[in-house]
Amino acid sequence: MEHLTLLLLWLGYYGMHSALASKRVKQLTKLGNRTYRLLYTFISTVLFIILLFISAMIYTMLMFAPGAVSNYLGLMLAATGLFIIKRAFRAYSFREFIGLKKSEYSQLVTTGIQSKVRHPLYLGSLLIAIGYVLFNPLFSSLVVLMALIIYLPFGIRWEEKKLTEAYGHQYEQYKEKVPALFPRIINPF
């Protein structure tokens, strides 16, 4: 029962996160863009930390005995996820992203890691979660990963709707050329 509750809490968090990012909710608050972004970042961060604590505190079992191989693979996947997220942020102002700097609408970013996948932050988060399951193979870790996997198709759909509204035909063309999460394997010959 605790694991089902954990799954529902994470799904609720992801849903709330997407809802708060919606244009409709932003307009309902009547807060300035920068103030809203700061509040959104604060709420998301606090709730994320609370959910991590809840995930760590529930009684759970090991799915398999961790060993050198699973630890290594887990660390490598998590490090790759962090690298992808870091590369994605090269195209954006982190201060603007969290609301410390006034947001200025910019051009659609289609270079760097964004030329390989449309949603590198989601990809990086997914790799971190998979890596964590391998490194710390608790059932609760798997539940957190499952919640992310369930959420991703919805999160991507909502994000792409916003991006299509913002960038129109330019985003539609980008969408045709670049995959959402997993880069295409290029034939070297």
CSV table of C-alpha atoms in Angstrom, one decimal, residues 65-147:
chain,number,residue,atom,x,y,z
A,65,ALA,CA,21.6,-7.6,-4.5
A,66,PRO,CA,23.6,-4.7,-5.7
A,67,GLY,CA,27.1,-5.5,-7.0
A,68,ALA,CA,30.0,-3.9,-8.8
A,69,VAL,CA,28.4,-4.1,-12.2
A,70,SER,CA,25.0,-2.7,-11.2
A,71,ASN,CA,26.8,0.1,-9.2
A,72,TYR,CA,29.0,1.0,-12.1
A,73,LEU,CA,26.2,1.0,-14.7
A,74,GLY,CA,24.0,3.0,-12.3
A,75,LEU,CA,26.6,5.6,-11.7
A,76,MET,CA,27.4,5.8,-15.4
A,77,LEU,CA,23.8,6.2,-16.4
A,78,ALA,CA,23.2,8.8,-13.7
A,79,ALA,CA,26.4,10.7,-14.7
A,80,THR,CA,25.3,10.6,-18.4
A,81,GLY,CA,21.9,12.0,-17.3
A,82,LEU,CA,23.6,14.8,-15.4
A,83,PHE,CA,25.9,15.6,-18.3
A,84,ILE,CA,22.9,15.8,-20.7
A,85,ILE,CA,21.0,18.2,-18.3
A,86,LYS,CA,24.2,20.3,-18.0
A,87,ARG,CA,24.6,20.4,-21.8
A,88,ALA,CA,20.9,21.4,-22.2
A,89,PHE,CA,21.3,24.3,-19.8
A,90,ARG,CA,24.1,25.7,-21.9
A,91,ALA,CA,21.4,27.1,-24.2
A,92,TYR,CA,19.5,28.8,-21.4
A,93,SER,CA,20.1,31.2,-18.6
A,94,PHE,CA,19.8,29.2,-15.3
A,95,ARG,CA,19.0,32.4,-13.4
A,96,GLU,CA,16.2,33.1,-15.9
A,97,PHE,CA,15.0,29.5,-15.7
A,98,ILE,CA,14.5,29.6,-12.0
A,99,GLY,CA,13.1,33.2,-12.0
A,100,LEU,CA,16.1,35.2,-10.6
A,101,LYS,CA,16.4,37.1,-13.8
A,102,LYS,CA,13.7,38.7,-15.9
A,103,SER,CA,12.6,36.2,-18.6
A,104,GLU,CA,13.1,37.3,-22.1
A,105,TYR,CA,11.5,35.3,-24.9
A,106,SER,CA,14.2,33.9,-27.1
A,107,GLN,CA,14.6,31.9,-30.2
A,108,LEU,CA,13.8,28.3,-30.4
A,109,VAL,CA,17.0,26.4,-29.5
A,110,THR,CA,17.8,23.7,-32.0
A,111,THR,CA,21.6,23.4,-31.6
A,112,GLY,CA,23.8,21.5,-29.3
A,113,ILE,CA,22.2,18.7,-27.4
A,114,GLN,CA,18.8,20.1,-28.6
A,115,SER,CA,19.8,19.1,-32.1
A,116,LYS,CA,19.8,15.4,-31.0
A,117,VAL,CA,16.7,15.3,-28.8
A,118,ARG,CA,13.8,17.8,-28.2
A,119,HIS,CA,13.6,17.1,-24.5
A,120,PRO,CA,17.1,16.7,-23.0
A,121,LEU,CA,15.9,17.6,-19.5
A,122,TYR,CA,13.4,14.7,-19.6
A,123,LEU,CA,16.1,12.3,-21.1
A,124,GLY,CA,18.6,13.3,-18.4
A,125,SER,CA,16.0,12.8,-15.6
A,126,LEU,CA,15.1,9.4,-17.0
A,127,LEU,CA,18.8,8.3,-17.1
A,128,ILE,CA,19.3,9.5,-13.6
A,129,ALA,CA,16.3,7.6,-12.3
A,130,ILE,CA,17.3,4.4,-14.2
A,131,GLY,CA,20.9,4.8,-12.9
A,132,TYR,CA,19.6,5.2,-9.3
A,133,VAL,CA,17.5,2.0,-9.6
A,134,LEU,CA,20.6,0.1,-10.7
A,135,PHE,CA,22.8,1.7,-8.0
A,136,ASN,CA,20.2,1.4,-5.2
A,137,PRO,CA,17.8,-1.4,-6.3
A,138,LEU,CA,15.0,-0.8,-3.8
A,139,PHE,CA,11.4,-1.4,-4.9
A,140,SER,CA,10.7,2.2,-3.9
A,141,SER,CA,13.4,3.4,-6.4
A,142,LEU,CA,11.6,1.4,-9.1
A,143,VAL,CA,8.3,3.0,-8.1
A,144,VAL,CA,9.8,6.5,-8.6
A,145,LEU,CA,11.1,5.4,-12.0
A,146,MET,CA,7.7,4.0,-12.9
A,147,ALA,CA,6.0,7.3,-12.0
